[in-house]
mmCIF file of C-alpha atoms and ligand atoms in Angstrom:
data_model
loop_
_atom_site.group_PDB
_atom_site.id
_atom_site.type_symbol
_atom_site.label_atom_id
_atom_site.label_comp_id
_atom_site.label_asym_id
_atom_site.label_seq_id
_atom_site.Cartn_x
_atom_site.Cartn_y
_atom_site.Cartn_z
ATOM 1 C CA MET A 1 415.612 168.683 -33.949
ATOM 2 C CA ALA A 2 416.069 165.763 -36.279
ATOM 3 C CA SER A 3 413.750 165.769 -39.283
ATOM 4 C CA VAL A 4 412.466 162.664 -41.096
ATOM 5 C CA ASN A 5 412.978 161.661 -44.651
ATOM 6 C CA ARG A 6 409.821 163.414 -45.923
ATOM 7 C CA HIS A 7 409.424 160.835 -48.753
ATOM 8 C CA PHE A 8 408.253 158.296 -46.042
ATOM 9 C CA LEU A 9 405.354 160.627 -45.295
ATOM 10 C CA GLU A 10 404.414 160.560 -48.875
ATOM 11 C CA LEU A 11 403.788 156.861 -48.840
ATOM 12 C CA GLN A 12 400.225 155.789 -49.350
ATOM 13 C CA ARG A 13 398.407 153.767 -46.630
ATOM 14 C CA THR A 14 398.369 150.126 -47.583
ATOM 15 C CA TYR A 15 394.655 150.108 -47.681
ATOM 16 C CA LEU A 16 394.176 146.718 -49.476
ATOM 17 C CA PHE A 17 394.914 144.223 -46.716
ATOM 18 C CA THR A 18 393.436 146.382 -43.866
ATOM 19 C CA GLU A 19 390.105 146.827 -45.895
ATOM 20 C CA ILE A 20 389.984 142.968 -46.568
ATOM 21 C CA ALA A 21 390.539 142.257 -42.774
ATOM 22 C CA ARG A 22 387.803 144.854 -41.857
ATOM 23 C CA LYS A 23 385.324 143.305 -44.263
ATOM 24 C CA VAL A 24 386.103 139.766 -43.116
ATOM 25 C CA LYS A 25 385.635 140.805 -39.527
ATOM 26 C CA ALA A 26 382.453 142.435 -40.233
ATOM 27 C CA TYR A 27 381.098 139.198 -42.078
ATOM 28 C CA GLN A 28 382.404 137.033 -39.241
ATOM 29 C CA LYS A 29 380.456 139.075 -36.690
ATOM 30 C CA ALA A 30 377.276 138.873 -38.774
ATOM 31 C CA ASN A 31 377.771 135.112 -39.509
ATOM 32 C CA PRO A 32 379.456 133.543 -36.399
ATOM 33 C CA GLY A 33 378.882 129.957 -37.397
ATOM 34 C CA ARG A 34 380.292 130.212 -41.020
ATOM 35 C CA ARG A 35 384.058 129.505 -41.450
ATOM 36 C CA VAL A 36 385.754 131.953 -43.834
ATOM 37 C CA ILE A 37 388.167 130.398 -46.338
ATOM 38 C CA SER A 38 390.826 132.578 -47.922
ATOM 39 C CA LEU A 39 391.644 131.940 -51.518
ATOM 40 C CA GLY A 40 393.802 135.012 -51.415
ATOM 41 C CA ILE A 41 396.534 133.577 -49.240
ATOM 42 C CA GLY A 42 400.055 134.752 -50.329
ATOM 43 C CA ASP A 43 401.929 132.445 -48.106
ATOM 44 C CA VAL A 44 402.864 128.625 -48.508
ATOM 45 C CA THR A 45 400.894 126.304 -46.271
ATOM 46 C CA ARG A 46 402.847 123.077 -46.622
ATOM 47 C CA PRO A 47 405.649 122.187 -44.227
ATOM 48 C CA LEU A 48 409.393 122.115 -45.163
ATOM 49 C CA VAL A 49 410.250 119.022 -47.069
ATOM 50 C CA PRO A 50 412.313 116.122 -45.309
ATOM 51 C CA ALA A 51 415.641 116.997 -47.105
ATOM 52 C CA VAL A 52 415.398 120.618 -45.885
ATOM 53 C CA ILE A 53 414.617 119.491 -42.198
ATOM 54 C CA ALA A 54 417.559 116.880 -42.365
ATOM 55 C CA ALA A 55 419.905 119.681 -43.529
ATOM 56 C CA LEU A 56 418.727 122.040 -40.817
ATOM 57 C CA HIS A 57 419.113 119.383 -38.025
ATOM 58 C CA LYS A 58 422.565 118.620 -39.327
ATOM 59 C CA ALA A 59 423.592 122.327 -39.555
ATOM 60 C CA VAL A 60 422.213 123.027 -36.001
ATOM 61 C CA GLU A 61 424.298 120.254 -34.617
ATOM 62 C CA GLU A 62 427.364 121.672 -36.213
ATOM 63 C CA MET A 63 426.703 125.085 -34.555
ATOM 64 C CA GLY A 64 427.008 123.315 -31.231
ATOM 65 C CA HIS A 65 430.587 122.024 -31.637
ATOM 66 C CA ALA A 66 433.672 124.225 -31.523
ATOM 67 C CA ALA A 67 435.138 122.540 -34.604
ATOM 68 C CA THR A 68 432.177 123.112 -36.748
ATOM 69 C CA PHE A 69 430.702 126.263 -35.389
ATOM 70 C CA HIS A 70 429.933 129.097 -37.824
ATOM 71 C CA GLY A 71 430.165 132.746 -36.855
ATOM 72 C CA TYR A 72 429.826 135.648 -39.320
ATOM 73 C CA GLY A 73 429.808 134.259 -42.782
ATOM 74 C CA PRO A 74 430.720 135.850 -46.011
ATOM 75 C CA GLU A 75 428.178 138.749 -46.706
ATOM 76 C CA GLN A 76 427.691 137.510 -50.260
ATOM 77 C CA GLY A 77 426.780 133.971 -49.072
ATOM 78 C CA TYR A 78 428.809 130.730 -48.467
ATOM 79 C CA PRO A 79 430.533 129.313 -51.503
ATOM 80 C CA PHE A 80 428.875 125.976 -51.238
ATOM 81 C CA LEU A 81 425.365 127.558 -51.807
ATOM 82 C CA ARG A 82 426.545 130.125 -54.474
ATOM 83 C CA GLU A 83 428.272 127.304 -56.347
ATOM 84 C CA ALA A 84 425.153 124.873 -56.133
ATOM 85 C CA ILE A 85 422.954 127.679 -57.455
ATOM 86 C CA ALA A 86 425.450 128.526 -60.299
ATOM 87 C CA ALA A 87 425.718 124.827 -61.234
ATOM 88 C CA TYR A 88 422.022 123.708 -60.979
ATOM 89 C CA ASP A 89 420.039 126.843 -61.845
ATOM 90 C CA TYR A 90 422.442 128.231 -64.503
ATOM 91 C CA THR A 91 425.265 125.911 -65.906
ATOM 92 C CA ALA A 92 423.037 122.990 -66.052
ATOM 93 C CA HIS A 93 420.797 124.960 -68.452
ATOM 94 C CA GLY A 94 423.642 126.154 -70.567
ATOM 95 C CA LEU A 95 423.591 129.668 -68.991
ATOM 96 C CA ASP A 96 426.551 131.828 -68.391
ATOM 97 C CA VAL A 97 426.451 132.891 -64.692
ATOM 98 C CA SER A 98 429.214 132.317 -62.316
ATOM 99 C CA SER A 99 429.014 131.825 -58.658
ATOM 100 C CA ASP A 100 430.745 135.140 -57.779
ATOM 101 C CA GLU A 101 427.843 136.909 -59.650
ATOM 102 C CA ILE A 102 425.390 135.367 -57.136
ATOM 103 C CA PHE A 103 424.554 137.177 -53.961
ATOM 104 C CA ILE A 104 422.651 135.299 -51.211
ATOM 105 C CA SER A 105 420.255 137.119 -49.062
ATOM 106 C CA ASP A 106 417.371 136.875 -46.498
ATOM 107 C CA GLY A 107 414.763 137.502 -49.131
ATOM 108 C CA ALA A 108 413.964 138.810 -52.530
ATOM 109 C CA LYS A 109 411.749 141.371 -50.919
ATOM 110 C CA SER A 110 414.843 142.982 -49.299
ATOM 111 C CA ASP A 111 416.980 142.808 -52.349
ATOM 112 C CA LEU A 112 414.298 144.213 -54.594
ATOM 113 C CA GLY A 113 413.627 147.065 -52.021
ATOM 114 C CA ASN A 114 417.389 147.765 -51.603
ATOM 115 C CA PHE A 115 418.605 147.464 -55.212
ATOM 116 C CA GLN A 116 417.274 150.912 -56.071
ATOM 117 C CA GLU A 117 419.890 152.581 -53.730
ATOM 118 C CA LEU A 118 422.393 151.905 -56.458
ATOM 119 C CA PHE A 119 420.883 154.380 -58.965
ATOM 120 C CA SER A 120 420.787 158.166 -58.918
ATOM 121 C CA GLN A 121 417.842 159.902 -57.468
ATOM 122 C CA ASP A 122 416.677 161.409 -60.563
ATOM 123 C CA SER A 123 416.541 158.014 -62.229
ATOM 124 C CA VAL A 124 413.050 157.302 -64.061
ATOM 125 C CA VAL A 125 411.453 154.096 -62.997
ATOM 126 C CA ALA A 126 409.054 151.955 -64.759
ATOM 127 C CA VAL A 127 406.705 149.380 -63.185
ATOM 128 C CA MET A 128 404.303 147.026 -64.460
ATOM 129 C CA ASP A 129 400.646 147.807 -63.526
ATOM 130 C CA PRO A 130 399.134 145.921 -61.646
ATOM 131 C CA VAL A 131 402.294 145.769 -59.513
ATOM 132 C CA TYR A 132 403.996 144.034 -56.447
ATOM 133 C CA PRO A 133 404.012 147.130 -54.274
ATOM 134 C CA VAL A 134 407.600 146.761 -53.046
ATOM 135 C CA TYR A 135 409.072 148.214 -56.354
ATOM 136 C CA VAL A 136 406.809 151.337 -56.036
ATOM 137 C CA ASP A 137 407.294 152.013 -52.359
ATOM 138 C CA SER A 138 410.852 151.509 -52.153
ATOM 139 C CA ASN A 139 411.274 154.353 -54.867
ATOM 140 C CA VAL A 140 408.771 156.576 -53.161
ATOM 141 C CA MET A 141 411.007 156.259 -49.959
ATOM 142 C CA ALA A 142 414.064 157.180 -52.038
ATOM 143 C CA GLY A 143 412.250 160.271 -53.417
ATOM 144 C CA ARG A 144 411.954 158.998 -57.021
ATOM 145 C CA ALA A 145 408.284 158.823 -57.355
ATOM 146 C CA GLY A 146 407.237 162.545 -57.478
ATOM 147 C CA GLU A 147 403.636 163.538 -56.328
ATOM 148 C CA TYR A 148 400.732 160.958 -55.967
ATOM 149 C CA GLN A 149 397.755 162.079 -58.053
ATOM 150 C CA ASN A 150 394.833 160.211 -59.276
ATOM 151 C CA ALA A 151 396.178 156.872 -57.948
ATOM 152 C CA ARG A 152 399.527 157.323 -59.787
ATOM 153 C CA TRP A 153 402.949 158.562 -58.941
ATOM 154 C CA GLN A 154 403.811 161.281 -61.446
ATOM 155 C CA ARG A 155 407.382 160.533 -61.899
ATOM 156 C CA LEU A 156 406.851 156.690 -62.320
ATOM 157 C CA VAL A 157 406.241 155.195 -65.671
ATOM 158 C CA TYR A 158 403.452 152.732 -65.617
ATOM 159 C CA LEU A 159 403.379 149.736 -68.024
ATOM 160 C CA PRO A 160 399.749 148.452 -68.079
ATOM 161 C CA CYS A 161 399.182 144.768 -68.225
ATOM 162 C CA THR A 162 395.838 144.235 -69.552
ATOM 163 C CA ARG A 163 393.554 141.702 -71.214
ATOM 164 C CA GLU A 164 394.006 143.719 -74.328
ATOM 165 C CA ASN A 165 397.770 143.328 -74.484
ATOM 166 C CA ALA A 166 397.525 139.749 -73.050
ATOM 167 C CA PHE A 167 399.345 141.023 -69.880
ATOM 168 C CA VAL A 168 402.541 141.735 -71.905
ATOM 169 C CA PRO A 169 403.446 145.514 -71.388
ATOM 170 C CA ASP A 170 403.909 147.658 -74.453
ATOM 171 C CA PHE A 171 407.002 149.963 -74.454
ATOM 172 C CA PRO A 172 406.341 153.316 -72.742
ATOM 173 C CA GLU A 173 406.291 156.741 -74.435
ATOM 174 C CA THR A 174 408.763 157.982 -71.823
ATOM 175 C CA ARG A 175 412.193 156.292 -71.760
ATOM 176 C CA PRO A 176 412.774 154.958 -68.280
ATOM 177 C CA ASP A 177 416.254 154.239 -66.645
ATOM 178 C CA ILE A 178 415.206 151.299 -64.578
ATOM 179 C CA ILE A 179 412.383 148.739 -65.547
ATOM 180 C CA TYR A 180 411.063 146.257 -63.023
ATOM 181 C CA ILE A 181 409.677 143.159 -64.707
ATOM 182 C CA CYS A 182 408.099 140.521 -62.728
ATOM 183 C CA SER A 183 407.611 137.110 -64.444
ATOM 184 C CA PRO A 184 405.801 134.948 -63.634
ATOM 185 C CA ASN A 185 403.784 137.821 -62.559
ATOM 186 C CA ASN A 186 402.415 138.692 -59.129
ATOM 187 C CA PRO A 187 399.375 139.281 -59.239
ATOM 188 C CA THR A 188 398.359 138.315 -62.878
ATOM 189 C CA GLY A 189 399.856 134.981 -62.837
ATOM 190 C CA MET A 190 400.990 135.473 -66.440
ATOM 191 C CA ALA A 191 404.518 135.042 -67.611
ATOM 192 C CA LEU A 192 406.444 136.700 -70.471
ATOM 193 C CA SER A 193 407.359 134.548 -73.545
ATOM 194 C CA ARG A 194 410.856 134.257 -74.841
ATOM 195 C CA HIS A 195 409.885 136.528 -77.678
ATOM 196 C CA ALA A 196 408.469 139.344 -75.431
ATOM 197 C CA LEU A 197 411.304 139.033 -73.074
ATOM 198 C CA GLN A 198 413.875 139.452 -76.086
ATOM 199 C CA GLU A 199 412.091 142.633 -77.189
ATOM 200 C CA TRP A 200 412.432 144.060 -73.622
ATOM 201 C CA VAL A 201 416.119 143.114 -73.435
ATOM 202 C CA ASP A 202 416.679 144.778 -76.926
ATOM 203 C CA TYR A 203 414.695 147.812 -75.681
ATOM 204 C CA ALA A 204 416.896 148.015 -72.504
ATOM 205 C CA ARG A 205 420.180 147.614 -74.450
ATOM 206 C CA HIS A 206 419.088 150.156 -77.053
ATOM 207 C CA HIS A 207 418.016 152.849 -74.566
ATOM 208 C CA GLY A 208 420.592 152.169 -71.893
ATOM 209 C CA CYS A 209 417.998 150.906 -69.212
ATOM 210 C CA VAL A 210 418.619 148.286 -66.573
ATOM 211 C CA ILE A 211 416.093 145.664 -66.099
ATOM 212 C CA LEU A 212 415.413 144.416 -62.492
ATOM 213 C CA TYR A 213 413.866 141.033 -63.133
ATOM 214 C CA ASP A 214 411.932 139.432 -60.368
ATOM 215 C CA SER A 215 411.433 135.719 -60.983
ATOM 216 C CA ALA A 216 410.441 134.700 -57.539
ATOM 217 C CA TYR A 217 407.932 132.311 -59.101
ATOM 218 C CA GLU A 218 410.217 130.606 -61.704
ATOM 219 C CA ALA A 219 409.763 127.164 -60.264
ATOM 220 C CA PHE A 220 406.063 127.372 -61.196
ATOM 221 C CA ILE A 221 406.684 127.750 -64.850
ATOM 222 C CA THR A 222 405.332 124.666 -66.879
ATOM 223 C CA ASP A 223 405.029 126.013 -70.547
ATOM 224 C CA GLN A 224 408.091 125.129 -72.751
ATOM 225 C CA GLY A 225 408.141 128.642 -74.345
ATOM 226 C CA ILE A 226 408.576 130.514 -71.067
ATOM 227 C CA PRO A 227 412.240 131.216 -70.129
ATOM 228 C CA HIS A 228 413.068 130.299 -66.578
ATOM 229 C CA SER A 229 415.887 132.882 -66.325
ATOM 230 C CA ILE A 230 416.365 136.185 -68.129
ATOM 231 C CA TYR A 231 419.905 135.089 -69.023
ATOM 232 C CA GLU A 232 418.388 132.690 -71.537
ATOM 233 C CA ILE A 233 417.857 135.822 -73.615
ATOM 234 C CA GLU A 234 420.537 137.140 -75.747
ATOM 235 C CA GLY A 235 422.309 140.208 -74.459
ATOM 236 C CA ALA A 236 420.591 140.010 -71.019
ATOM 237 C CA ARG A 237 423.825 139.825 -69.244
ATOM 238 C CA GLU A 238 424.552 143.363 -70.133
ATOM 239 C CA VAL A 239 421.238 144.920 -68.927
ATOM 240 C CA ALA A 240 419.519 142.505 -66.426
ATOM 241 C CA VAL A 241 419.664 141.698 -62.719
ATOM 242 C CA GLU A 242 417.792 138.667 -61.722
ATOM 243 C CA PHE A 243 415.932 138.256 -58.262
ATOM 244 C CA ARG A 244 415.064 134.736 -57.210
ATOM 245 C CA SER A 245 413.794 133.264 -53.953
ATOM 246 C CA PHE A 246 413.517 129.916 -52.078
ATOM 247 C CA SER A 247 410.266 131.308 -50.504
ATOM 248 C CA LYS A 248 407.635 129.880 -52.835
ATOM 249 C CA THR A 249 410.021 127.410 -54.521
ATOM 250 C CA ALA A 250 410.755 125.414 -51.397
ATOM 251 C CA GLY A 251 408.529 126.829 -48.600
ATOM 252 C CA PHE A 252 411.170 129.114 -47.141
ATOM 253 C CA THR A 253 408.907 132.130 -46.375
ATOM 254 C CA GLY A 254 409.518 131.604 -42.769
ATOM 255 C CA LEU A 255 413.211 130.384 -43.048
ATOM 256 C CA ARG A 256 414.157 133.322 -45.368
ATOM 257 C CA CYS A 257 416.698 132.711 -48.292
ATOM 258 C CA ALA A 258 416.904 134.211 -51.669
ATOM 259 C CA TYR A 259 419.533 135.360 -54.210
ATOM 260 C CA THR A 260 420.288 137.983 -56.628
ATOM 261 C CA VAL A 261 422.456 137.743 -59.765
ATOM 262 C CA VAL A 262 424.333 140.699 -60.768
ATOM 263 C CA PRO A 263 426.358 139.776 -63.945
ATOM 264 C CA ARG A 264 429.667 141.611 -64.389
ATOM 265 C CA ASP A 265 428.602 143.097 -67.578
ATOM 266 C CA VAL A 266 425.648 145.217 -66.228
ATOM 267 C CA THR A 267 426.738 148.666 -65.865
ATOM 268 C CA ALA A 268 425.300 152.243 -65.337
ATOM 269 C CA VAL A 269 426.948 155.598 -66.109
ATOM 270 C CA ASP A 270 428.759 157.559 -63.439
ATOM 271 C CA GLY A 271 427.795 161.029 -64.762
ATOM 272 C CA LYS A 272 431.378 161.765 -65.951
ATOM 273 C CA GLY A 273 431.292 159.691 -69.097
ATOM 274 C CA GLY A 274 432.347 156.407 -67.256
ATOM 275 C CA ARG A 275 430.515 153.237 -66.807
ATOM 276 C CA VAL A 276 430.399 151.401 -63.427
ATOM 277 C CA PRO A 277 429.648 147.764 -62.938
ATOM 278 C CA LEU A 278 426.605 147.254 -60.786
ATOM 279 C CA ARG A 279 428.136 144.147 -59.398
ATOM 280 C CA GLU A 280 430.915 146.156 -57.537
ATOM 281 C CA LEU A 281 428.413 148.569 -56.153
ATOM 282 C CA TRP A 282 425.897 145.869 -54.830
ATOM 283 C CA ASN A 283 428.879 143.947 -53.375
ATOM 284 C CA ARG A 284 429.978 147.235 -51.599
ATOM 285 C CA ARG A 285 426.297 147.870 -50.494
ATOM 286 C CA GLN A 286 425.914 144.393 -49.048
ATOM 287 C CA THR A 287 429.303 144.306 -47.212
ATOM 288 C CA THR A 288 428.494 147.649 -45.675
ATOM 289 C CA LYS A 289 424.854 146.997 -44.633
ATOM 290 C CA TYR A 290 424.288 143.210 -44.524
ATOM 291 C CA ASN A 291 426.005 140.504 -42.520
ATOM 292 C CA GLY A 292 424.777 137.519 -44.409
ATOM 293 C CA CYS A 293 422.000 134.913 -44.315
ATOM 294 C CA PRO A 294 422.488 132.291 -41.454
ATOM 295 C CA TYR A 295 424.565 129.339 -41.906
ATOM 296 C CA ILE A 296 421.899 126.890 -41.138
ATOM 297 C CA VAL A 297 419.437 128.493 -43.590
ATOM 298 C CA GLN A 298 422.075 128.349 -46.365
ATOM 299 C CA ARG A 299 422.644 124.658 -45.603
ATOM 300 C CA ALA A 300 418.897 124.258 -45.908
ATOM 301 C CA ALA A 301 418.951 126.003 -49.228
ATOM 302 C CA GLU A 302 421.717 123.789 -50.392
ATOM 303 C CA SER A 303 419.675 120.807 -49.658
ATOM 304 C CA VAL A 304 417.084 121.849 -52.210
ATOM 305 C CA TYR A 305 419.564 120.987 -54.915
ATOM 306 C CA THR A 306 420.176 117.425 -53.626
ATOM 307 C CA PRO A 307 418.327 114.718 -55.853
ATOM 308 C CA GLU A 308 415.899 114.066 -52.990
ATOM 309 C CA GLY A 309 415.442 117.747 -52.310
ATOM 310 C CA ARG A 310 414.592 118.460 -55.819
ATOM 311 C CA VAL A 311 412.061 115.665 -56.039
ATOM 312 C CA GLN A 312 410.344 116.610 -52.785
ATOM 313 C CA VAL A 313 410.177 120.398 -53.498
ATOM 314 C CA MET A 314 408.884 119.862 -57.057
ATOM 315 C CA ALA A 315 406.109 117.498 -55.545
ATOM 316 C CA ASP A 316 404.847 120.557 -53.531
ATOM 317 C CA VAL A 317 404.965 122.787 -56.390
ATOM 318 C CA GLU A 318 402.957 120.237 -58.386
ATOM 319 C CA ALA A 319 400.411 120.045 -55.529
ATOM 320 C CA CYS A 320 399.928 123.763 -56.013
ATOM 321 C CA HIS A 321 399.532 123.369 -59.638
ATOM 322 C CA GLU A 322 396.879 120.801 -58.978
ATOM 323 C CA ASN A 323 395.013 123.165 -56.677
ATOM 324 C CA ALA A 324 395.203 125.860 -59.401
ATOM 325 C CA ARG A 325 393.863 123.457 -62.042
ATOM 326 C CA ARG A 326 390.904 122.554 -59.852
ATOM 327 C CA ILE A 327 390.136 126.259 -58.886
ATOM 328 C CA VAL A 328 390.338 127.360 -62.564
ATOM 329 C CA ASP A 329 387.881 124.517 -63.627
ATOM 330 C CA ALA A 330 385.462 125.574 -60.968
ATOM 331 C CA LEU A 331 385.703 129.193 -61.912
ATOM 332 C CA GLN A 332 385.149 128.356 -65.625
ATOM 333 C CA GLN A 333 382.057 126.441 -64.742
ATOM 334 C CA MET A 334 380.774 129.466 -63.190
ATOM 335 C CA GLY A 335 381.309 131.253 -66.586
ATOM 336 C CA LEU A 336 384.166 133.203 -65.418
ATOM 337 C CA THR A 337 387.305 134.126 -67.534
ATOM 338 C CA VAL A 338 390.524 133.190 -65.646
ATOM 339 C CA PHE A 339 394.185 133.980 -66.520
ATOM 340 C CA GLY A 340 397.248 132.573 -64.957
ATOM 341 C CA GLY A 341 397.641 129.520 -62.971
ATOM 342 C CA VAL A 342 399.798 127.617 -65.423
ATOM 343 C CA ASN A 343 403.152 129.187 -64.834
ATOM 344 C CA ALA A 344 402.288 130.785 -61.503
ATOM 345 C CA PRO A 345 400.577 130.046 -58.334
ATOM 346 C CA TYR A 346 398.216 133.105 -59.043
ATOM 347 C CA LEU A 347 394.981 133.148 -60.832
ATOM 348 C CA TRP A 348 393.685 136.510 -62.180
ATOM 349 C CA VAL A 349 389.950 136.349 -62.496
ATOM 350 C CA ALA A 350 387.932 138.800 -64.533
ATOM 351 C CA THR A 351 384.836 140.017 -62.664
ATOM 352 C CA PRO A 352 381.536 139.177 -64.118
ATOM 353 C CA HIS A 353 378.911 141.675 -65.499
ATOM 354 C CA GLY A 354 381.269 144.763 -65.259
ATOM 355 C CA MET A 355 381.519 144.505 -61.519
ATOM 356 C CA THR A 356 384.335 146.223 -59.733
ATOM 357 C CA SER A 357 387.063 144.248 -57.980
ATOM 358 C CA TRP A 358 385.583 145.206 -54.545
ATOM 359 C CA GLU A 359 382.030 144.318 -55.604
ATOM 360 C CA PHE A 360 383.064 140.894 -56.696
ATOM 361 C CA PHE A 361 385.116 140.458 -53.457
ATOM 362 C CA ASP A 362 381.796 141.371 -51.552
ATOM 363 C CA LEU A 363 379.844 138.827 -53.579
ATOM 364 C CA LEU A 364 382.220 135.980 -53.009
ATOM 365 C CA LEU A 365 382.384 136.821 -49.208
ATOM 366 C CA ALA A 366 378.623 137.165 -48.874
ATOM 367 C CA ARG A 367 377.524 134.091 -50.926
ATOM 368 C CA ALA A 368 380.352 131.640 -50.286
ATOM 369 C CA ALA A 369 382.327 132.906 -47.258
ATOM 370 C CA LEU A 370 385.395 133.031 -49.581
ATOM 371 C CA VAL A 371 388.068 135.591 -49.604
ATOM 372 C CA CYS A 372 389.942 136.846 -52.573
ATOM 373 C CA THR A 373 392.152 139.828 -53.216
ATOM 374 C CA PRO A 374 390.683 142.677 -55.271
ATOM 375 C CA GLY A 375 392.921 143.458 -58.241
ATOM 376 C CA ALA A 376 392.335 147.286 -57.920
ATOM 377 C CA GLY A 377 394.544 147.070 -54.827
ATOM 378 C CA PHE A 378 397.543 146.286 -57.174
ATOM 379 C CA GLY A 379 397.023 149.375 -59.429
ATOM 380 C CA VAL A 380 394.765 150.948 -61.828
ATOM 381 C CA ALA A 381 394.925 148.249 -64.462
ATOM 382 C CA GLY A 382 394.045 145.598 -61.671
ATOM 383 C CA GLU A 383 390.388 147.173 -61.561
ATOM 384 C CA GLY A 384 387.849 144.511 -62.903
ATOM 385 C CA PHE A 385 390.042 141.471 -61.691
ATOM 386 C CA VAL A 386 390.459 139.586 -58.445
ATOM 387 C CA ARG A 387 393.544 137.553 -57.445
ATOM 388 C CA LEU A 388 393.183 134.018 -56.189
ATOM 389 C CA THR A 389 396.168 131.830 -55.143
ATOM 390 C CA ALA A 390 396.716 128.108 -55.188
ATOM 391 C CA PHE A 391 398.591 127.934 -51.960
ATOM 392 C CA GLY A 392 395.729 126.778 -49.764
ATOM 393 C CA THR A 393 395.690 123.371 -48.032
ATOM 394 C CA PRO A 394 393.960 120.489 -49.969
ATOM 395 C CA ASP A 395 391.115 120.474 -47.513
ATOM 396 C CA ASP A 396 390.478 124.202 -47.739
ATOM 397 C CA THR A 397 390.699 124.154 -51.438
ATOM 398 C CA GLU A 398 388.267 121.272 -51.538
ATOM 399 C CA GLU A 399 385.916 123.065 -49.421
ATOM 400 C CA ALA A 400 386.259 126.290 -51.340
ATOM 401 C CA LEU A 401 385.440 124.467 -54.536
ATOM 402 C CA GLN A 402 382.253 123.028 -53.177
ATOM 403 C CA ARG A 403 381.217 126.497 -52.121
ATOM 404 C CA LEU A 404 381.951 128.063 -55.552
ATOM 405 C CA ALA A 405 379.716 125.287 -57.025
ATOM 406 C CA THR A 406 376.843 126.843 -55.285
ATOM 407 C CA VAL A 407 377.372 130.283 -56.395
ATOM 408 C CA THR A 408 375.328 131.445 -59.381
ATOM 409 C CA LEU A 409 376.363 134.761 -61.213
HETATM 410 N N1 PLP B 1 408.766 139.042 -55.548
HETATM 411 C C1 PLP B 1 407.388 138.775 -55.669
HETATM 412 C C2 PLP B 1 406.638 139.095 -56.838
HETATM 413 C C3 PLP B 1 406.630 138.303 -54.546
HETATM 414 O O1 PLP B 1 405.195 137.972 -54.643
HETATM 415 C C4 PLP B 1 407.159 138.020 -53.312
HETATM 416 C C5 PLP B 1 406.620 137.463 -52.175
HETATM 417 O O2 PLP B 1 405.361 137.405 -52.095
HETATM 418 C C6 PLP B 1 408.628 138.345 -53.216
HETATM 419 C C7 PLP B 1 409.278 138.877 -54.348
HETATM 420 C C8 PLP B 1 409.385 138.174 -51.916
HETATM 421 O O3 PLP B 1 409.967 137.104 -51.734
HETATM 422 P P1 PLP B 1 410.880 136.744 -50.407
HETATM 423 O O4 PLP B 1 409.949 136.005 -49.522
HETATM 424 O O5 PLP B 1 411.947 136.088 -51.002
HETATM 425 O O6 PLP B 1 411.082 137.969 -49.687
#
């Protein structure tokens, strides 16, 4: 009999979104006339911008003619997109990233989930708490997380991001091999300053760690002091891999396109005293297991870098910021303390009167038919917070604000 990878059986049930759905269903049954609005939505709601639609149409047309048809493309992505990314996201900002260090994919989720394959099974992994669950579960599947006890995996190193440390993780007591950093952060909406990121890069260089830097929300950064790329930090090319996505930047959650930067200088040891460039291993992994992002999707992503594409996409990001500002105002008027929203589409709201995340969730649902995401679902350090997002439509956001105005705490 074939036996399964037992580590899959160790995975914890994703209780968070099932429990939210169960509570919303129960509320809806008891209040059939009341429309529930989600302020917890993690998907974009705006349609693709005209520049992207035009690029899609053109690419689709090309696929219908023998002379311009595209079959399998390069597993690493087409040069036209890799070069556009290198030029606009890096060279234009004075950063040293070349197009052959950029790997195009169908999403940051897949890349973040897959990248851990490159490391030995006994590697020690550090994650921020609260955490985007992909980092944790992909390492559980690989057998790197140890036993699950008291809501924590015993072999993972947790880096709590709390109000006390202003959501900037302190260095751990145990030295990890791999460090996942998500900035701007999902779920806290906070971003690491240049200084904080420099300290983490220095730490990684000193201790021989690799940083897996998830900046899926880079486009939402508005503060001058926040780096858009980890390669703005001195020494990062030696220790950091950067993950970015067109999902939230350009509404590609359904289209699917992202990229991962693996600089030539990032290496890990081979156990025999040698050093192996991770770029070579990732290239090998991708060419073995992946056949590339669709041509038409890569043409669509390329159009995001055209002058009109950039203006249109940034207008959508700005609309999201506008939503965030209005929601923050409404919450502050209720006397709540709110973090995030300035450099990210996420708001991290401290629950009032010592309520738990779920108690505050229940209150907002019962009193205003509003749905949020309880912070406790993202990790131990998320208790006492709820996450709201600014992705809602203008109409839903407007109605949500009116409802919030009627809630007294
Ligand atoms: N990283 C973070 C922190 C996210 O929140 C998300 C999506 O919600 C992703 C990565 C995944 O992005 P993609 O749609 O490119 O797979």
